[in-house]
Amino acid sequence: MTSISIIGRGKMGSAIADIAARAGASIQIVNRSAKPTGDHPEATYAALGDDLTGDLVVLAVPYSAYPNILKHYRDRLGGKVVIDISNTIDFSTYEQPEALIGTSTALELARQLPADVAVLKAFNVNLADTLITRTNGTTATTVLFAGDDAEGKIALADLLQAAGLRAIDAGPLPRSKQLEAIGFLQMVLASTGKTRYESGFTLLP
Ligand SMILES: NC(=O)c1ccc[n+]([C@@H]2O[C@H](COP(=O)([O-])OP(=O)(O)OC[C@H]3O[C@@H](n4cnc5c(N)ncnc54)[C@H](OP(=O)(O)O)[C@@H]3O)[C@@H](O)[C@H]2O)c1
């Protein structure tokens, strides 16, 4: 059975927990406070710093929180697949942070982790509502992902498909730059009312 730890229980953390529950995965939800919300009775709850039980570890927190996550877990992620879902946008300027021009959050995360930790980029091109409903317009929600770890990508794709989503491998981890560009543009369009949070970009079959 797939096991997944989701760090963060905001909109995306909750949507990904729903997907994992549909797939029958073993779910751990980790947050700054471990107080159960009751939203996911099938999950176990833990506080940031507790041991992670999942083979897949989703960082469902803002990119600005990554230093805090790494402080707790950098040296405790060996053999796990860490999934970066972040989109960085400075809503005061509608620009990407300068430090990420020419790179990606996923590549920067991988650079900071030991070599035995696999990093995947995934979910950042999915607005949370389309993960909850599992539809985007008239199609099944499609999750694009990128990474260099073949087994990790298979585990993620299996989980997504078991939950009724489409899963598309976009290639090696450098493709995260393109995924992040798409996610960035989608966030700009949604936050300025040019598309709806309930739909967004998708890849037609
Ligand atoms: N919303 C979307 O449609 C969407 C789509 C694609 C990608 N994303 C990406 O998904 C990630 C999460 O977004 P979201 O919409 O789910 O955000 P959210 O609803 O605001 O939830 C953020 C979560 O991160 C936790 N958190 C914030 N700062 C933290 C810190 N310093 N240390 C530890 N935990 C921290 C929060 O904990 P508390 O509960 O304790 O505050 C909360 O559980 C972001 O990287 C975002 O770019 C979002």
PDB file of C-alpha atoms and ligand atoms in Angstrom:
ATOM      1  CA  MET A   1       0.000   0.000   0.000  1.00  0.00           C
ATOM      2  CA  THR A   2       1.241   3.502  -0.806  1.00  0.00           C
ATOM      3  CA  SER A   3       2.018   5.587   2.244  1.00  0.00           C
ATOM      4  CA  ILE A   4       2.026   9.368   2.119  1.00  0.00           C
ATOM      5  CA  SER A   5       2.915  12.121   4.564  1.00  0.00           C
ATOM      6  CA  ILE A   6       1.407  15.497   3.764  1.00  0.00           C
ATOM      7  CA  ILE A   7       3.056  18.451   5.467  1.00  0.00           C
ATOM      8  CA  GLY A   8       0.528  21.279   5.634  1.00  0.00           C
ATOM      9  CA  ARG A   9      -3.231  20.996   5.910  1.00  0.00           C
ATOM     10  CA  GLY A  10      -4.410  24.036   4.008  1.00  0.00           C
ATOM     11  CA  LYS A  11      -6.311  23.944   0.746  1.00  0.00           C
ATOM     12  CA  MET A  12      -3.819  21.817  -1.178  1.00  0.00           C
ATOM     13  CA  GLY A  13      -2.872  19.571   1.728  1.00  0.00           C
ATOM     14  CA  SER A  14      -6.509  18.765   2.278  1.00  0.00           C
ATOM     15  CA  ALA A  15      -7.189  18.192  -1.453  1.00  0.00           C
ATOM     16  CA  ILE A  16      -4.200  15.842  -1.743  1.00  0.00           C
ATOM     17  CA  ALA A  17      -5.334  13.982   1.390  1.00  0.00           C
ATOM     18  CA  ASP A  18      -8.713  13.454  -0.323  1.00  0.00           C
ATOM     19  CA  ILE A  19      -6.942  12.015  -3.365  1.00  0.00           C
ATOM     20  CA  ALA A  20      -4.786   9.741  -1.220  1.00  0.00           C
ATOM     21  CA  ALA A  21      -7.884   8.546   0.658  1.00  0.00           C
ATOM     22  CA  ARG A  22      -9.627   7.708  -2.612  1.00  0.00           C
ATOM     23  CA  ALA A  23      -6.535   5.742  -3.634  1.00  0.00           C
ATOM     24  CA  GLY A  24      -6.627   3.783  -0.383  1.00  0.00           C
ATOM     25  CA  ALA A  25      -3.220   5.056   0.742  1.00  0.00           C
ATOM     26  CA  SER A  26      -2.009   5.194   4.319  1.00  0.00           C
ATOM     27  CA  ILE A  27      -2.081   8.929   5.158  1.00  0.00           C
ATOM     28  CA  GLN A  28      -0.232  11.031   7.704  1.00  0.00           C
ATOM     29  CA  ILE A  29      -1.011  14.741   7.972  1.00  0.00           C
ATOM     30  CA  VAL A  30       1.682  16.866   9.570  1.00  0.00           C
ATOM     31  CA  ASN A  31       1.216  20.434  10.705  1.00  0.00           C
ATOM     32  CA  ARG A  32       2.556  23.037  13.075  1.00  0.00           C
ATOM     33  CA  SER A  33      -0.244  21.927  15.405  1.00  0.00           C
ATOM     34  CA  ALA A  34      -1.184  18.224  15.347  1.00  0.00           C
ATOM     35  CA  LYS A  35      -4.733  18.874  16.517  1.00  0.00           C
ATOM     36  CA  PRO A  36      -7.023  16.650  14.384  1.00  0.00           C
ATOM     37  CA  THR A  37      -9.558  18.586  12.327  1.00  0.00           C
ATOM     38  CA  GLY A  38     -11.849  15.617  11.727  1.00  0.00           C
ATOM     39  CA  ASP A  39     -11.750  16.327   7.998  1.00  0.00           C
ATOM     40  CA  HIS A  40      -9.782  13.175   7.302  1.00  0.00           C
ATOM     41  CA  PRO A  41     -10.740  10.463   9.797  1.00  0.00           C
ATOM     42  CA  GLU A  42      -8.694   7.917   7.834  1.00  0.00           C
ATOM     43  CA  ALA A  43      -5.464   9.883   8.412  1.00  0.00           C
ATOM     44  CA  THR A  44      -3.138   9.998  11.369  1.00  0.00           C
ATOM     45  CA  TYR A  45      -2.122  13.471  12.511  1.00  0.00           C
ATOM     46  CA  ALA A  46       1.339  14.520  13.631  1.00  0.00           C
ATOM     47  CA  ALA A  47       3.154  17.683  14.583  1.00  0.00           C
ATOM     48  CA  LEU A  48       6.014  19.184  12.594  1.00  0.00           C
ATOM     49  CA  GLY A  49       9.168  17.454  13.795  1.00  0.00           C
ATOM     50  CA  ASP A  50       7.522  14.086  14.442  1.00  0.00           C
ATOM     51  CA  ASP A  51       8.787  11.145  12.364  1.00  0.00           C
ATOM     52  CA  LEU A  52       7.349  10.970   8.860  1.00  0.00           C
ATOM     53  CA  THR A  53       5.671   7.644   8.117  1.00  0.00           C
ATOM     54  CA  GLY A  54       5.046   8.109   4.381  1.00  0.00           C
ATOM     55  CA  ASP A  55       7.274   6.965   1.538  1.00  0.00           C
ATOM     56  CA  LEU A  56       5.884   9.909  -0.427  1.00  0.00           C
ATOM     57  CA  VAL A  57       6.222  13.267   1.355  1.00  0.00           C
ATOM     58  CA  VAL A  58       4.205  16.181  -0.006  1.00  0.00           C
ATOM     59  CA  LEU A  59       5.264  19.709   0.952  1.00  0.00           C
ATOM     60  CA  ALA A  60       1.823  21.376   0.940  1.00  0.00           C
ATOM     61  CA  VAL A  61       3.155  24.617   2.358  1.00  0.00           C
ATOM     62  CA  PRO A  62       4.314  27.879   0.787  1.00  0.00           C
ATOM     63  CA  TYR A  63       7.840  27.867  -0.639  1.00  0.00           C
ATOM     64  CA  SER A  64       8.744  30.439   2.012  1.00  0.00           C
ATOM     65  CA  ALA A  65       8.127  27.709   4.628  1.00  0.00           C
ATOM     66  CA  TYR A  66      10.664  25.293   3.113  1.00  0.00           C
ATOM     67  CA  PRO A  67      13.552  26.460   5.356  1.00  0.00           C
ATOM     68  CA  ASN A  68      11.424  25.588   8.376  1.00  0.00           C
ATOM     69  CA  ILE A  69      10.539  22.173   6.914  1.00  0.00           C
ATOM     70  CA  LEU A  70      14.185  21.460   6.055  1.00  0.00           C
ATOM     71  CA  LYS A  71      15.280  22.491   9.535  1.00  0.00           C
ATOM     72  CA  HIS A  72      13.149  19.651  10.911  1.00  0.00           C
ATOM     73  CA  TYR A  73      13.533  17.026   8.193  1.00  0.00           C
ATOM     74  CA  ARG A  74      16.534  17.625   5.909  1.00  0.00           C
ATOM     75  CA  ASP A  75      18.500  14.718   7.359  1.00  0.00           C
ATOM     76  CA  ARG A  76      15.499  12.433   7.919  1.00  0.00           C
ATOM     77  CA  LEU A  77      14.261  12.093   4.346  1.00  0.00           C
ATOM     78  CA  GLY A  78      16.679   9.433   3.061  1.00  0.00           C
ATOM     79  CA  GLY A  79      14.976   7.016   0.650  1.00  0.00           C
ATOM     80  CA  LYS A  80      11.796   9.063   0.482  1.00  0.00           C
ATOM     81  CA  VAL A  81      10.197  10.826  -2.474  1.00  0.00           C
ATOM     82  CA  VAL A  82       9.627  14.491  -1.685  1.00  0.00           C
ATOM     83  CA  ILE A  83       6.983  16.259  -3.756  1.00  0.00           C
ATOM     84  CA  ASP A  84       7.242  19.991  -4.300  1.00  0.00           C
ATOM     85  CA  ILE A  85       3.877  21.509  -5.269  1.00  0.00           C
ATOM     86  CA  SER A  86       4.724  25.175  -4.828  1.00  0.00           C
ATOM     87  CA  ASN A  87       4.083  28.137  -7.068  1.00  0.00           C
ATOM     88  CA  THR A  88       5.913  31.299  -6.147  1.00  0.00           C
ATOM     89  CA  ILE A  89       4.295  34.569  -6.984  1.00  0.00           C
ATOM     90  CA  ASP A  90       4.834  37.952  -5.411  1.00  0.00           C
ATOM     91  CA  PHE A  91       1.277  39.303  -5.338  1.00  0.00           C
ATOM     92  CA  SER A  92       2.526  42.859  -4.809  1.00  0.00           C
ATOM     93  CA  THR A  93       4.263  42.846  -8.206  1.00  0.00           C
ATOM     94  CA  TYR A  94       2.803  39.790  -9.977  1.00  0.00           C
ATOM     95  CA  GLU A  95       6.351  38.696 -10.678  1.00  0.00           C
ATOM     96  CA  GLN A  96       8.406  35.634  -9.751  1.00  0.00           C
ATOM     97  CA  PRO A  97      11.021  36.091  -7.039  1.00  0.00           C
ATOM     98  CA  GLU A  98      14.302  37.138  -8.672  1.00  0.00           C
ATOM     99  CA  ALA A  99      16.173  34.303  -6.958  1.00  0.00           C
ATOM    100  CA  LEU A 100      14.174  31.752  -8.956  1.00  0.00           C
ATOM    101  CA  ILE A 101      14.709  33.199 -12.422  1.00  0.00           C
ATOM    102  CA  GLY A 102      16.480  30.546 -14.497  1.00  0.00           C
ATOM    103  CA  THR A 103      15.869  27.824 -11.938  1.00  0.00           C
ATOM    104  CA  SER A 104      12.857  26.284 -10.144  1.00  0.00           C
ATOM    105  CA  THR A 105      11.753  25.677  -6.592  1.00  0.00           C
ATOM    106  CA  ALA A 106      12.068  21.923  -7.214  1.00  0.00           C
ATOM    107  CA  LEU A 107      15.653  22.198  -8.468  1.00  0.00           C
ATOM    108  CA  GLU A 108      16.562  24.456  -5.544  1.00  0.00           C
ATOM    109  CA  LEU A 109      14.942  22.025  -3.113  1.00  0.00           C
ATOM    110  CA  ALA A 110      16.837  19.073  -4.632  1.00  0.00           C
ATOM    111  CA  ARG A 111      20.081  21.037  -4.347  1.00  0.00           C
ATOM    112  CA  GLN A 112      19.520  21.404  -0.608  1.00  0.00           C
ATOM    113  CA  LEU A 113      18.668  17.759   0.078  1.00  0.00           C
ATOM    114  CA  PRO A 114      20.966  14.722   0.393  1.00  0.00           C
ATOM    115  CA  ALA A 115      21.477  12.714  -2.802  1.00  0.00           C
ATOM    116  CA  ASP A 116      19.384   9.776  -1.564  1.00  0.00           C
ATOM    117  CA  VAL A 117      16.221  11.910  -1.464  1.00  0.00           C
ATOM    118  CA  ALA A 118      14.187  11.945  -4.684  1.00  0.00           C
ATOM    119  CA  VAL A 119      12.431  15.206  -5.543  1.00  0.00           C
ATOM    120  CA  LEU A 120       9.382  15.401  -7.793  1.00  0.00           C
ATOM    121  CA  LYS A 121       7.493  18.450  -8.993  1.00  0.00           C
ATOM    122  CA  ALA A 122       3.760  17.785  -9.146  1.00  0.00           C
ATOM    123  CA  PHE A 123       0.320  19.307  -8.573  1.00  0.00           C
ATOM    124  CA  ASN A 124       1.447  22.921  -9.092  1.00  0.00           C
ATOM    125  CA  VAL A 125      -0.522  23.194 -12.355  1.00  0.00           C
ATOM    126  CA  ASN A 126      -3.686  22.059 -10.558  1.00  0.00           C
ATOM    127  CA  LEU A 127      -5.835  24.577  -8.777  1.00  0.00           C
ATOM    128  CA  ALA A 128      -7.016  22.956  -5.545  1.00  0.00           C
ATOM    129  CA  ASP A 129     -10.677  22.968  -6.549  1.00  0.00           C
ATOM    130  CA  THR A 130      -9.932  20.786  -9.584  1.00  0.00           C
ATOM    131  CA  LEU A 131      -8.275  18.220  -7.326  1.00  0.00           C
ATOM    132  CA  ILE A 132     -11.268  18.193  -4.995  1.00  0.00           C
ATOM    133  CA  THR A 133     -13.811  17.739  -7.807  1.00  0.00           C
ATOM    134  CA  ARG A 134     -11.423  15.622  -9.912  1.00  0.00           C
ATOM    135  CA  THR A 135     -12.680  17.464 -12.983  1.00  0.00           C
ATOM    136  CA  ASN A 136     -11.327  20.414 -14.906  1.00  0.00           C
ATOM    137  CA  GLY A 137     -13.938  21.714 -17.327  1.00  0.00           C
ATOM    138  CA  THR A 138     -15.226  18.659 -19.150  1.00  0.00           C
ATOM    139  CA  THR A 139     -12.166  16.487 -18.529  1.00  0.00           C
ATOM    140  CA  ALA A 140     -10.779  14.421 -15.679  1.00  0.00           C
ATOM    141  CA  THR A 141      -8.229  16.455 -13.757  1.00  0.00           C
ATOM    142  CA  THR A 142      -4.734  15.823 -15.084  1.00  0.00           C
ATOM    143  CA  VAL A 143      -1.701  16.026 -12.815  1.00  0.00           C
ATOM    144  CA  LEU A 144       1.569  16.824 -14.569  1.00  0.00           C
ATOM    145  CA  PHE A 145       4.751  15.837 -12.789  1.00  0.00           C
ATOM    146  CA  ALA A 146       8.502  15.879 -13.359  1.00  0.00           C
ATOM    147  CA  GLY A 147      11.477  14.253 -11.694  1.00  0.00           C
ATOM    148  CA  ASP A 148      14.487  12.009 -12.088  1.00  0.00           C
ATOM    149  CA  ASP A 149      13.384   9.092  -9.902  1.00  0.00           C
ATOM    150  CA  ALA A 150      11.568   6.500 -12.030  1.00  0.00           C
ATOM    151  CA  GLU A 151      10.197   4.504  -9.078  1.00  0.00           C
ATOM    152  CA  GLY A 152       8.948   7.632  -7.334  1.00  0.00           C
ATOM    153  CA  LYS A 153       7.160   8.728 -10.484  1.00  0.00           C
ATOM    154  CA  ILE A 154       5.504   5.319 -10.818  1.00  0.00           C
ATOM    155  CA  ALA A 155       4.348   5.440  -7.183  1.00  0.00           C
ATOM    156  CA  LEU A 156       2.856   8.901  -7.677  1.00  0.00           C
ATOM    157  CA  ALA A 157       1.189   7.986 -10.985  1.00  0.00           C
ATOM    158  CA  ASP A 158      -0.300   4.815  -9.444  1.00  0.00           C
ATOM    159  CA  LEU A 159      -1.750   6.837  -6.562  1.00  0.00           C
ATOM    160  CA  LEU A 160      -3.241   9.444  -8.902  1.00  0.00           C
ATOM    161  CA  GLN A 161      -4.756   6.877 -11.240  1.00  0.00           C
ATOM    162  CA  ALA A 162      -6.183   4.875  -8.337  1.00  0.00           C
ATOM    163  CA  ALA A 163      -7.943   8.086  -7.277  1.00  0.00           C
ATOM    164  CA  GLY A 164      -9.438   8.579 -10.743  1.00  0.00           C
ATOM    165  CA  LEU A 165      -7.098  11.313 -11.985  1.00  0.00           C
ATOM    166  CA  ARG A 166      -4.972  11.406 -15.122  1.00  0.00           C
ATOM    167  CA  ALA A 167      -1.227  11.377 -14.499  1.00  0.00           C
ATOM    168  CA  ILE A 168       1.250  12.660 -17.108  1.00  0.00           C
ATOM    169  CA  ASP A 169       5.015  12.412 -16.764  1.00  0.00           C
ATOM    170  CA  ALA A 170       6.440  15.675 -18.144  1.00  0.00           C
ATOM    171  CA  GLY A 171      10.050  14.454 -17.984  1.00  0.00           C
ATOM    172  CA  PRO A 172      13.127  14.934 -15.787  1.00  0.00           C
ATOM    173  CA  LEU A 173      13.360  17.391 -12.912  1.00  0.00           C
ATOM    174  CA  PRO A 174      14.513  20.351 -15.063  1.00  0.00           C
ATOM    175  CA  ARG A 175      11.028  20.258 -16.665  1.00  0.00           C
ATOM    176  CA  SER A 176       9.902  21.693 -13.316  1.00  0.00           C
ATOM    177  CA  LYS A 177      10.978  25.068 -14.726  1.00  0.00           C
ATOM    178  CA  GLN A 178       8.289  24.821 -17.403  1.00  0.00           C
ATOM    179  CA  LEU A 179       5.700  23.424 -14.979  1.00  0.00           C
ATOM    180  CA  GLU A 180       6.384  26.327 -12.646  1.00  0.00           C
ATOM    181  CA  ALA A 181       6.030  28.816 -15.503  1.00  0.00           C
ATOM    182  CA  ILE A 182       2.612  27.344 -16.334  1.00  0.00           C
ATOM    183  CA  GLY A 183       1.605  27.334 -12.653  1.00  0.00           C
ATOM    184  CA  PHE A 184       2.762  30.929 -12.284  1.00  0.00           C
ATOM    185  CA  LEU A 185       0.726  32.112 -15.269  1.00  0.00           C
ATOM    186  CA  GLN A 186      -2.325  30.183 -14.123  1.00  0.00           C
ATOM    187  CA  MET A 187      -2.123  31.825 -10.672  1.00  0.00           C
ATOM    188  CA  VAL A 188      -1.831  35.275 -12.258  1.00  0.00           C
ATOM    189  CA  LEU A 189      -4.854  34.618 -14.472  1.00  0.00           C
ATOM    190  CA  ALA A 190      -6.953  33.182 -11.627  1.00  0.00           C
ATOM    191  CA  SER A 191      -6.064  35.891  -9.135  1.00  0.00           C
ATOM    192  CA  THR A 192      -6.893  38.638 -11.637  1.00  0.00           C
ATOM    193  CA  GLY A 193     -10.237  37.057 -12.533  1.00  0.00           C
ATOM    194  CA  LYS A 194      -9.244  36.011 -16.057  1.00  0.00           C
ATOM    195  CA  THR A 195      -9.936  32.355 -15.331  1.00  0.00           C
ATOM    196  CA  ARG A 196     -11.802  30.608 -12.551  1.00  0.00           C
ATOM    197  CA  TYR A 197     -10.270  28.820  -9.577  1.00  0.00           C
ATOM    198  CA  GLU A 198     -12.631  25.932 -10.387  1.00  0.00           C
ATOM    199  CA  SER A 199     -10.941  25.162 -13.719  1.00  0.00           C
ATOM    200  CA  GLY A 200      -7.659  26.260 -15.285  1.00  0.00           C
ATOM    201  CA  PHE A 201      -5.079  24.823 -17.666  1.00  0.00           C
ATOM    202  CA  THR A 202      -5.307  21.191 -18.632  1.00  0.00           C
ATOM    203  CA  LEU A 203      -3.909  18.776 -21.169  1.00  0.00           C
ATOM    204  CA  LEU A 204      -6.645  17.268 -23.281  1.00  0.00           C
ATOM    205  CA  PRO A 205      -6.459  13.505 -23.894  1.00  0.00           C
TER     206      PRO A 205
HETATM  207  N1  LIG B   1      -4.275  26.776  -3.586  1.00  0.00           N
HETATM  208  C1  LIG B   1      -4.022  26.314  -4.829  1.00  0.00           C
HETATM  209  O1  LIG B   1      -4.947  26.216  -5.682  1.00  0.00           O
HETATM  210  C2  LIG B   1      -2.630  25.868  -5.216  1.00  0.00           C
HETATM  211  C3  LIG B   1      -2.437  25.291  -6.481  1.00  0.00           C
HETATM  212  C4  LIG B   1      -1.189  24.796  -6.834  1.00  0.00           C
HETATM  213  C5  LIG B   1      -0.126  24.875  -5.934  1.00  0.00           C
HETATM  214  N2  LIG B   1      -0.327  25.479  -4.718  1.00  0.00           N
HETATM  215  C6  LIG B   1       0.820  25.512  -3.776  1.00  0.00           C
HETATM  216  O2  LIG B   1       0.477  24.660  -2.676  1.00  0.00           O
HETATM  217  C7  LIG B   1       1.146  25.113  -1.495  1.00  0.00           C
HETATM  218  C8  LIG B   1       0.101  25.242  -0.380  1.00  0.00           C
HETATM  219  O3  LIG B   1      -0.892  26.139  -0.816  1.00  0.00           O
HETATM  220  P1  LIG B   1      -2.330  26.217  -0.088  1.00  0.00           P
HETATM  221  O4  LIG B   1      -3.225  26.971  -1.015  1.00  0.00           O
HETATM  222  O5  LIG B   1      -2.722  24.882   0.400  1.00  0.00           O
HETATM  223  O6  LIG B   1      -1.988  27.153   1.166  1.00  0.00           O
HETATM  224  P2  LIG B   1      -2.793  27.313   2.533  1.00  0.00           P
HETATM  225  O7  LIG B   1      -4.211  26.907   2.363  1.00  0.00           O
HETATM  226  O8  LIG B   1      -2.501  28.715   2.991  1.00  0.00           O
HETATM  227  O9  LIG B   1      -2.066  26.271   3.533  1.00  0.00           O
HETATM  228  C9  LIG B   1      -0.716  26.437   3.835  1.00  0.00           C
HETATM  229  C10 LIG B   1      -0.262  25.386   4.850  1.00  0.00           C
HETATM  230  O10 LIG B   1       1.128  25.627   5.099  1.00  0.00           O
HETATM  231  C11 LIG B   1       1.357  25.704   6.497  1.00  0.00           C
HETATM  232  N3  LIG B   1       2.466  26.621   6.753  1.00  0.00           N
HETATM  233  C12 LIG B   1       2.560  27.935   6.386  1.00  0.00           C
HETATM  234  N4  LIG B   1       3.739  28.441   6.784  1.00  0.00           N
HETATM  235  C13 LIG B   1       4.392  27.452   7.427  1.00  0.00           C
HETATM  236  C14 LIG B   1       5.663  27.355   8.075  1.00  0.00           C
HETATM  237  N5  LIG B   1       6.510  28.403   8.128  1.00  0.00           N
HETATM  238  N6  LIG B   1       6.025  26.182   8.624  1.00  0.00           N
HETATM  239  C15 LIG B   1       5.186  25.109   8.578  1.00  0.00           C
HETATM  240  N7  LIG B   1       3.970  25.131   7.986  1.00  0.00           N
HETATM  241  C16 LIG B   1       3.593  26.283   7.408  1.00  0.00           C
HETATM  242  C17 LIG B   1       0.052  26.213   7.074  1.00  0.00           C
HETATM  243  O11 LIG B   1       0.023  25.836   8.427  1.00  0.00           O
HETATM  244  P3  LIG B   1      -1.027  26.474   9.498  1.00  0.00           P
HETATM  245  O12 LIG B   1      -2.318  25.716   9.259  1.00  0.00           O
HETATM  246  O13 LIG B   1      -0.397  26.197  10.809  1.00  0.00           O
HETATM  247  O14 LIG B   1      -1.129  27.942   9.159  1.00  0.00           O
HETATM  248  C18 LIG B   1      -0.981  25.491   6.202  1.00  0.00           C
HETATM  249  O15 LIG B   1      -1.239  24.185   6.692  1.00  0.00           O
HETATM  250  C19 LIG B   1       1.830  26.436  -1.870  1.00  0.00           C
HETATM  251  O16 LIG B   1       3.191  26.197  -2.124  1.00  0.00           O
HETATM  252  C20 LIG B   1       1.115  26.868  -3.145  1.00  0.00           C
HETATM  253  O17 LIG B   1       1.946  27.648  -3.992  1.00  0.00           O
HETATM  254  C21 LIG B   1      -1.541  25.971  -4.328  1.00  0.00           C
END
